[in-house]
Structures are given as C-alpha cells and as structure tokens.
JSON list of C-alpha atoms in Angstrom, two decimals:
[
{"chain": "P", "resi": 69, "resn": "UNK", "atom": "CA", "xyz": [28.29, 63.80, -76.12]},
{"chain": "P", "resi": 70, "resn": "UNK", "atom": "CA", "xyz": [25.72, 61.21, -76.30]},
{"chain": "P", "resi": 71, "resn": "UNK", "atom": "CA", "xyz": [22.08, 61.50, -75.10]},
{"chain": "P", "resi": 72, "resn": "UNK", "atom": "CA", "xyz": [19.63, 58.81, -75.28]},
{"chain": "P", "resi": 73, "resn": "UNK", "atom": "CA", "xyz": [16.11, 59.02, -74.37]},
{"chain": "P", "resi": 74, "resn": "UNK", "atom": "CA", "xyz": [13.84, 55.69, -73.83]},
{"chain": "P", "resi": 75, "resn": "UNK", "atom": "CA", "xyz": [10.46, 54.69, -73.11]},
{"chain": "P", "resi": 76, "resn": "UNK", "atom": "CA", "xyz": [8.31, 51.65, -72.54]},
{"chain": "P", "resi": 77, "resn": "UNK", "atom": "CA", "xyz": [4.80, 51.50, -71.61]},
{"chain": "P", "resi": 78, "resn": "UNK", "atom": "CA", "xyz": [2.82, 48.49, -71.04]},
{"chain": "P", "resi": 79, "resn": "UNK", "atom": "CA", "xyz": [0.25, 46.31, -68.96]},
{"chain": "P", "resi": 80, "resn": "UNK", "atom": "CA", "xyz": [1.54, 43.34, -66.99]},
{"chain": "P", "resi": 81, "resn": "UNK", "atom": "CA", "xyz": [-1.03, 41.14, -65.07]},
{"chain": "P", "resi": 82, "resn": "UNK", "atom": "CA", "xyz": [-1.02, 39.47, -62.29]},
{"chain": "P", "resi": 83, "resn": "UNK", "atom": "CA", "xyz": [-2.78, 36.99, -60.28]},
{"chain": "P", "resi": 84, "resn": "UNK", "atom": "CA", "xyz": [-3.80, 37.35, -56.88]},
{"chain": "P", "resi": 85, "resn": "UNK", "atom": "CA", "xyz": [-6.54, 35.12, -54.70]},
{"chain": "P", "resi": 86, "resn": "UNK", "atom": "CA", "xyz": [-7.65, 33.50, -57.94]},
{"chain": "P", "resi": 87, "resn": "UNK", "atom": "CA", "xyz": [-8.07, 36.94, -59.68]},
{"chain": "P", "resi": 88, "resn": "UNK", "atom": "CA", "xyz": [-6.43, 38.26, -62.46]},
{"chain": "P", "resi": 89, "resn": "UNK", "atom": "CA", "xyz": [-5.47, 42.18, -62.29]},
{"chain": "P", "resi": 90, "resn": "UNK", "atom": "CA", "xyz": [-4.84, 44.46, -65.07]},
{"chain": "P", "resi": 91, "resn": "UNK", "atom": "CA", "xyz": [-1.47, 46.97, -64.10]},
{"chain": "P", "resi": 92, "resn": "UNK", "atom": "CA", "xyz": [-0.17, 49.46, -65.95]},
{"chain": "P", "resi": 93, "resn": "UNK", "atom": "CA", "xyz": [3.51, 49.92, -65.98]},
{"chain": "P", "resi": 94, "resn": "UNK", "atom": "CA", "xyz": [5.71, 53.11, -67.84]},
{"chain": "P", "resi": 95, "resn": "UNK", "atom": "CA", "xyz": [8.99, 53.05, -67.60]},
{"chain": "P", "resi": 96, "resn": "UNK", "atom": "CA", "xyz": [11.49, 56.37, -68.67]},
{"chain": "P", "resi": 97, "resn": "UNK", "atom": "CA", "xyz": [15.32, 56.00, -68.98]},
{"chain": "P", "resi": 98, "resn": "UNK", "atom": "CA", "xyz": [17.80, 58.91, -69.79]},
{"chain": "P", "resi": 99, "resn": "UNK", "atom": "CA", "xyz": [21.47, 57.99, -70.45]},
{"chain": "P", "resi": 100, "resn": "UNK", "atom": "CA", "xyz": [24.19, 61.00, -70.91]},
{"chain": "P", "resi": 101, "resn": "UNK", "atom": "CA", "xyz": [27.62, 60.53, -71.34]},
{"chain": "P", "resi": 102, "resn": "UNK", "atom": "CA", "xyz": [30.24, 63.22, -71.98]},
{"chain": "P", "resi": 103, "resn": "UNK", "atom": "CA", "xyz": [33.98, 62.59, -72.96]},
{"chain": "P", "resi": 104, "resn": "UNK", "atom": "CA", "xyz": [36.75, 65.35, -73.14]},
{"chain": "P", "resi": 105, "resn": "UNK", "atom": "CA", "xyz": [40.47, 65.40, -73.15]},
{"chain": "P", "resi": 106, "resn": "UNK", "atom": "CA", "xyz": [42.72, 68.61, -73.18]},
{"chain": "P", "resi": 107, "resn": "UNK", "atom": "CA", "xyz": [45.86, 68.77, -74.81]},
{"chain": "P", "resi": 108, "resn": "UNK", "atom": "CA", "xyz": [46.29, 64.65, -74.36]},
{"chain": "P", "resi": 109, "resn": "UNK", "atom": "CA", "xyz": [47.32, 65.16, -70.88]},
{"chain": "P", "resi": 110, "resn": "UNK", "atom": "CA", "xyz": [44.11, 65.47, -68.94]},
{"chain": "P", "resi": 111, "resn": "UNK", "atom": "CA", "xyz": [40.98, 63.29, -69.77]},
{"chain": "P", "resi": 112, "resn": "UNK", "atom": "CA", "xyz": [37.47, 63.32, -68.75]},
{"chain": "P", "resi": 113, "resn": "UNK", "atom": "CA", "xyz": [34.47, 61.05, -69.02]},
{"chain": "P", "resi": 114, "resn": "UNK", "atom": "CA", "xyz": [31.22, 61.51, -67.27]},
{"chain": "P", "resi": 115, "resn": "UNK", "atom": "CA", "xyz": [28.36, 59.42, -67.46]},
{"chain": "P", "resi": 116, "resn": "UNK", "atom": "CA", "xyz": [24.92, 59.61, -65.94]},
{"chain": "P", "resi": 117, "resn": "UNK", "atom": "CA", "xyz": [21.87, 57.29, -66.07]},
{"chain": "P", "resi": 118, "resn": "UNK", "atom": "CA", "xyz": [18.12, 57.66, -64.70]},
{"chain": "P", "resi": 119, "resn": "UNK", "atom": "CA", "xyz": [15.42, 55.21, -64.65]},
{"chain": "P", "resi": 120, "resn": "UNK", "atom": "CA", "xyz": [11.82, 56.27, -63.54]},
{"chain": "P", "resi": 121, "resn": "UNK", "atom": "CA", "xyz": [9.58, 53.50, -63.13]},
{"chain": "P", "resi": 122, "resn": "UNK", "atom": "CA", "xyz": [5.80, 54.02, -62.85]},
{"chain": "P", "resi": 123, "resn": "UNK", "atom": "CA", "xyz": [3.83, 50.95, -61.73]},
{"chain": "P", "resi": 124, "resn": "UNK", "atom": "CA", "xyz": [-0.44, 51.72, -61.21]},
{"chain": "P", "resi": 125, "resn": "UNK", "atom": "CA", "xyz": [-3.08, 49.08, -59.76]},
{"chain": "P", "resi": 126, "resn": "UNK", "atom": "CA", "xyz": [-6.46, 50.07, -58.55]},
{"chain": "P", "resi": 127, "resn": "UNK", "atom": "CA", "xyz": [-6.43, 46.56, -56.86]},
{"chain": "P", "resi": 128, "resn": "UNK", "atom": "CA", "xyz": [-3.04, 47.03, -54.96]},
{"chain": "P", "resi": 129, "resn": "UNK", "atom": "CA", "xyz": [-3.66, 51.17, -54.61]},
{"chain": "P", "resi": 130, "resn": "UNK", "atom": "CA", "xyz": [-5.13, 50.32, -50.93]},
{"chain": "P", "resi": 131, "resn": "UNK", "atom": "CA", "xyz": [-2.21, 48.47, -49.75]},
{"chain": "P", "resi": 132, "resn": "UNK", "atom": "CA", "xyz": [0.42, 50.61, -47.80]},
{"chain": "P", "resi": 133, "resn": "UNK", "atom": "CA", "xyz": [3.98, 50.29, -48.39]},
{"chain": "P", "resi": 134, "resn": "UNK", "atom": "CA", "xyz": [3.98, 50.49, -52.30]},
{"chain": "P", "resi": 135, "resn": "UNK", "atom": "CA", "xyz": [5.01, 53.17, -54.27]},
{"chain": "P", "resi": 136, "resn": "UNK", "atom": "CA", "xyz": [3.88, 54.14, -57.61]},
{"chain": "P", "resi": 137, "resn": "UNK", "atom": "CA", "xyz": [6.60, 55.11, -58.72]},
{"chain": "P", "resi": 138, "resn": "UNK", "atom": "CA", "xyz": [10.66, 54.69, -58.24]},
{"chain": "P", "resi": 139, "resn": "UNK", "atom": "CA", "xyz": [13.62, 56.88, -59.52]},
{"chain": "P", "resi": 140, "resn": "UNK", "atom": "CA", "xyz": [16.79, 55.26, -59.63]},
{"chain": "P", "resi": 141, "resn": "UNK", "atom": "CA", "xyz": [20.12, 57.60, -60.60]},
{"chain": "P", "resi": 142, "resn": "UNK", "atom": "CA", "xyz": [23.81, 56.13, -61.16]},
{"chain": "P", "resi": 143, "resn": "UNK", "atom": "CA", "xyz": [26.16, 59.07, -61.87]},
{"chain": "P", "resi": 144, "resn": "UNK", "atom": "CA", "xyz": [30.18, 58.40, -62.64]},
{"chain": "P", "resi": 145, "resn": "UNK", "atom": "CA", "xyz": [33.30, 60.22, -63.23]},
{"chain": "P", "resi": 146, "resn": "UNK", "atom": "CA", "xyz": [36.64, 59.10, -64.55]},
{"chain": "P", "resi": 147, "resn": "UNK", "atom": "CA", "xyz": [39.41, 61.27, -64.83]},
{"chain": "P", "resi": 148, "resn": "UNK", "atom": "CA", "xyz": [42.77, 60.48, -66.09]},
{"chain": "P", "resi": 149, "resn": "UNK", "atom": "CA", "xyz": [45.92, 62.91, -65.85]},
{"chain": "P", "resi": 150, "resn": "UNK", "atom": "CA", "xyz": [49.09, 61.48, -67.78]},
{"chain": "P", "resi": 151, "resn": "UNK", "atom": "CA", "xyz": [52.09, 62.70, -66.00]},
{"chain": "P", "resi": 152, "resn": "UNK", "atom": "CA", "xyz": [54.24, 61.64, -69.10]},
{"chain": "P", "resi": 153, "resn": "UNK", "atom": "CA", "xyz": [54.57, 58.84, -71.36]},
{"chain": "P", "resi": 154, "resn": "UNK", "atom": "CA", "xyz": [55.21, 56.13, -69.14]},
{"chain": "P", "resi": 155, "resn": "UNK", "atom": "CA", "xyz": [52.98, 57.30, -66.03]},
{"chain": "P", "resi": 156, "resn": "UNK", "atom": "CA", "xyz": [49.12, 58.20, -65.69]},
{"chain": "P", "resi": 157, "resn": "UNK", "atom": "CA", "xyz": [47.20, 58.62, -62.63]},
{"chain": "P", "resi": 158, "resn": "UNK", "atom": "CA", "xyz": [43.21, 58.00, -62.78]},
{"chain": "P", "resi": 159, "resn": "UNK", "atom": "CA", "xyz": [40.66, 58.76, -60.24]},
{"chain": "P", "resi": 160, "resn": "UNK", "atom": "CA", "xyz": [36.99, 57.12, -60.66]},
{"chain": "P", "resi": 161, "resn": "UNK", "atom": "CA", "xyz": [34.01, 58.37, -58.84]},
{"chain": "P", "resi": 162, "resn": "UNK", "atom": "CA", "xyz": [30.69, 56.33, -58.69]},
{"chain": "P", "resi": 163, "resn": "UNK", "atom": "CA", "xyz": [27.24, 57.96, -57.27]},
{"chain": "P", "resi": 164, "resn": "UNK", "atom": "CA", "xyz": [24.15, 55.88, -57.04]},
{"chain": "P", "resi": 165, "resn": "UNK", "atom": "CA", "xyz": [21.07, 57.02, -55.40]},
{"chain": "P", "resi": 166, "resn": "UNK", "atom": "CA", "xyz": [18.18, 54.43, -55.41]},
{"chain": "P", "resi": 167, "resn": "UNK", "atom": "CA", "xyz": [14.60, 54.28, -54.41]},
{"chain": "P", "resi": 168, "resn": "UNK", "atom": "CA", "xyz": [14.02, 58.28, -54.70]},
{"chain": "P", "resi": 169, "resn": "UNK", "atom": "CA", "xyz": [10.50, 58.71, -53.91]},
{"chain": "P", "resi": 170, "resn": "UNK", "atom": "CA", "xyz": [10.25, 55.91, -51.16]},
{"chain": "P", "resi": 171, "resn": "UNK", "atom": "CA", "xyz": [10.83, 55.80, -48.10]},
{"chain": "P", "resi": 172, "resn": "UNK", "atom": "CA", "xyz": [13.87, 53.09, -48.68]},
{"chain": "P", "resi": 173, "resn": "UNK", "atom": "CA", "xyz": [15.93, 55.35, -50.56]},
{"chain": "P", "resi": 174, "resn": "UNK", "atom": "CA", "xyz": [19.57, 54.49, -50.64]},
{"chain": "P", "resi": 175, "resn": "UNK", "atom": "CA", "xyz": [22.87, 56.79, -51.26]},
{"chain": "P", "resi": 176, "resn": "UNK", "atom": "CA", "xyz": [26.25, 55.30, -52.23]},
{"chain": "P", "resi": 177, "resn": "UNK", "atom": "CA", "xyz": [29.54, 56.82, -53.45]},
{"chain": "P", "resi": 178, "resn": "UNK", "atom": "CA", "xyz": [32.47, 54.95, -54.31]},
{"chain": "P", "resi": 179, "resn": "UNK", "atom": "CA", "xyz": [36.14, 56.18, -54.97]},
{"chain": "P", "resi": 180, "resn": "UNK", "atom": "CA", "xyz": [39.09, 54.45, -56.49]},
{"chain": "P", "resi": 181, "resn": "UNK", "atom": "CA", "xyz": [42.57, 56.15, -57.38]},
{"chain": "P", "resi": 182, "resn": "UNK", "atom": "CA", "xyz": [45.09, 53.96, -59.42]},
{"chain": "P", "resi": 183, "resn": "UNK", "atom": "CA", "xyz": [48.75, 54.98, -60.67]},
{"chain": "P", "resi": 184, "resn": "UNK", "atom": "CA", "xyz": [50.29, 53.24, -63.53]},
{"chain": "P", "resi": 185, "resn": "UNK", "atom": "CA", "xyz": [53.54, 53.44, -64.66]},
{"chain": "P", "resi": 186, "resn": "UNK", "atom": "CA", "xyz": [55.28, 51.70, -67.90]},
{"chain": "P", "resi": 187, "resn": "UNK", "atom": "CA", "xyz": [59.01, 50.88, -66.81]},
{"chain": "P", "resi": 188, "resn": "UNK", "atom": "CA", "xyz": [59.58, 49.57, -70.81]},
{"chain": "P", "resi": 189, "resn": "UNK", "atom": "CA", "xyz": [57.34, 47.90, -73.25]},
{"chain": "P", "resi": 190, "resn": "UNK", "atom": "CA", "xyz": [57.26, 44.53, -71.59]},
{"chain": "P", "resi": 191, "resn": "UNK", "atom": "CA", "xyz": [56.88, 45.49, -67.76]},
{"chain": "P", "resi": 192, "resn": "UNK", "atom": "CA", "xyz": [54.50, 47.32, -65.90]},
{"chain": "P", "resi": 193, "resn": "UNK", "atom": "CA", "xyz": [53.67, 48.13, -62.21]},
{"chain": "P", "resi": 194, "resn": "UNK", "atom": "CA", "xyz": [51.04, 50.08, -60.33]},
{"chain": "P", "resi": 195, "resn": "UNK", "atom": "CA", "xyz": [49.09, 51.02, -57.34]},
{"chain": "P", "resi": 196, "resn": "UNK", "atom": "CA", "xyz": [45.22, 51.01, -56.55]},
{"chain": "P", "resi": 197, "resn": "UNK", "atom": "CA", "xyz": [43.46, 52.59, -53.93]},
{"chain": "P", "resi": 198, "resn": "UNK", "atom": "CA", "xyz": [40.24, 51.12, -53.41]},
{"chain": "P", "resi": 199, "resn": "UNK", "atom": "CA", "xyz": [37.17, 51.72, -51.87]},
{"chain": "P", "resi": 200, "resn": "UNK", "atom": "CA", "xyz": [38.64, 55.07, -50.45]},
{"chain": "P", "resi": 201, "resn": "UNK", "atom": "CA", "xyz": [34.91, 56.05, -48.84]},
{"chain": "P", "resi": 202, "resn": "UNK", "atom": "CA", "xyz": [34.87, 52.51, -47.06]},
{"chain": "P", "resi": 203, "resn": "UNK", "atom": "CA", "xyz": [31.47, 51.74, -48.19]},
{"chain": "P", "resi": 204, "resn": "UNK", "atom": "CA", "xyz": [30.67, 48.36, -46.65]},
{"chain": "P", "resi": 205, "resn": "UNK", "atom": "CA", "xyz": [27.68, 47.49, -49.06]},
{"chain": "P", "resi": 206, "resn": "UNK", "atom": "CA", "xyz": [25.32, 48.25, -51.70]},
{"chain": "P", "resi": 207, "resn": "UNK", "atom": "CA", "xyz": [21.68, 48.04, -51.15]},
{"chain": "P", "resi": 208, "resn": "UNK", "atom": "CA", "xyz": [18.75, 47.97, -53.72]},
{"chain": "P", "resi": 209, "resn": "UNK", "atom": "CA", "xyz": [15.24, 47.68, -52.75]},
{"chain": "P", "resi": 210, "resn": "UNK", "atom": "CA", "xyz": [11.98, 48.06, -55.05]},
{"chain": "P", "resi": 211, "resn": "UNK", "atom": "CA", "xyz": [8.46, 47.91, -53.42]},
{"chain": "P", "resi": 212, "resn": "UNK", "atom": "CA", "xyz": [5.78, 48.41, -56.20]},
{"chain": "P", "resi": 213, "resn": "UNK", "atom": "CA", "xyz": [2.37, 46.93, -56.72]},
{"chain": "P", "resi": 214, "resn": "UNK", "atom": "CA", "xyz": [4.23, 44.36, -59.58]},
{"chain": "P", "resi": 215, "resn": "UNK", "atom": "CA", "xyz": [7.88, 43.90, -57.94]},
{"chain": "P", "resi": 216, "resn": "UNK", "atom": "CA", "xyz": [9.31, 43.28, -54.56]},
{"chain": "P", "resi": 217, "resn": "UNK", "atom": "CA", "xyz": [12.82, 43.07, -54.50]},
{"chain": "P", "resi": 218, "resn": "UNK", "atom": "CA", "xyz": [15.89, 43.67, -52.12]},
{"chain": "P", "resi": 219, "resn": "UNK", "atom": "CA", "xyz": [19.35, 43.04, -53.03]},
{"chain": "P", "resi": 220, "resn": "UNK", "atom": "CA", "xyz": [22.54, 43.81, -50.96]},
{"chain": "P", "resi": 221, "resn": "UNK", "atom": "CA", "xyz": [25.82, 43.36, -52.41]},
{"chain": "P", "resi": 222, "resn": "UNK", "atom": "CA", "xyz": [29.10, 43.62, -49.56]},
{"chain": "P", "resi": 223, "resn": "UNK", "atom": "CA", "xyz": [31.56, 45.51, -51.09]},
{"chain": "P", "resi": 224, "resn": "UNK", "atom": "CA", "xyz": [35.49, 44.55, -50.66]},
{"chain": "P", "resi": 225, "resn": "UNK", "atom": "CA", "xyz": [36.62, 46.72, -48.06]},
{"chain": "P", "resi": 226, "resn": "UNK", "atom": "CA", "xyz": [38.80, 49.68, -48.30]},
{"chain": "P", "resi": 227, "resn": "UNK", "atom": "CA", "xyz": [42.11, 48.18, -49.92]},
{"chain": "P", "resi": 228, "resn": "UNK", "atom": "CA", "xyz": [45.57, 48.98, -51.44]},
{"chain": "P", "resi": 229, "resn": "UNK", "atom": "CA", "xyz": [46.70, 46.59, -54.25]},
{"chain": "P", "resi": 230, "resn": "UNK", "atom": "CA", "xyz": [50.39, 47.06, -55.74]},
{"chain": "P", "resi": 231, "resn": "UNK", "atom": "CA", "xyz": [50.48, 45.48, -59.21]},
{"chain": "P", "resi": 232, "resn": "UNK", "atom": "CA", "xyz": [53.44, 44.05, -61.17]},
{"chain": "P", "resi": 233, "resn": "UNK", "atom": "CA", "xyz": [52.55, 43.11, -65.14]},
{"chain": "P", "resi": 234, "resn": "UNK", "atom": "CA", "xyz": [54.28, 42.05, -68.21]},
{"chain": "P", "resi": 235, "resn": "UNK", "atom": "CA", "xyz": [53.32, 41.76, -71.75]},
{"chain": "P", "resi": 236, "resn": "UNK", "atom": "CA", "xyz": [54.32, 38.34, -73.61]}
]
C-alpha cells in the first residue's frame, strides 16, 4: 500500500483591463495505490488519485460561471488471472469523475479485457476487447477565476484486436 498527500499554496497574478489582481491558489492531491497477489494466480492493482483545486479572487467573484473549487478523481483497477504458466487474462477498469462541484461534471468509465497465450518461448498470441463500454470521448472542462480550459479527446470505438508476436 502506498499513500501520498501533497499540497501547494500560492499567489498568481492576472492582468485585466490594465489592472493587476492577486489571486490565491490552493491545490491538494491524494494518491493511493494497493497491490496484492494470491498464490501467484490472481493479481490485483488499485490506483486512485484525487486532485482538489481552490482558486479565490475578490475581483472575479461577482462574475457568474466561475467556480472556486474543482475536484477531479481517477480510479483504476487492474486484475490479472493466471490460468496456467502459458495463459493469463487481464481486466482493466478505469473511472474518471471530473469537475465535481461544478455544472460541468463529467463521468467516464473505460473497460478493457485482454487474454495472452505464450505458445512457446519465441511465439505468443492474444485477444483484446477494448472500450467495452463504448465511450466516444473524454471531456475535461475547467472554469475558475484563473483558468478556462476545455479538452475533448475522441476515443477509439469498441474494438477487437487479435495479436501475434515473436521475440528475437
């Protein structure tokens, strides 16, 4: 188990209509990870990250649409089951919850299932089911007194991949 907590506090200056404003910023971040295996047959790995940002500015407070606090959370769970020495099955699950406390909250869950088979020391093959939940895109929006940002990343649609590989 691994836990990391970090924080930052500071000032950032902005220039609006030829005036300089002092803006207060606080960022708190928590990382948590856990790894475990049972008899070298079943492996599990969990990772979570929470990032909380506070921004405050007396000058920007009256402007509507700005939010002084933004919370983003990412959770990831990886599970591996060893069928035998040659074959394993992996399930990856990720969940993103962005912009908590704002009207732009976004939630995305992403799942992937993999199967790997080692034919011999030189050859291997596998099957991958990707984007099982058929998410079309990932959006992230921030609107604070100091930052306005919008990101949208289109995701590859649900797909099946057959893989054959060799080691030289």
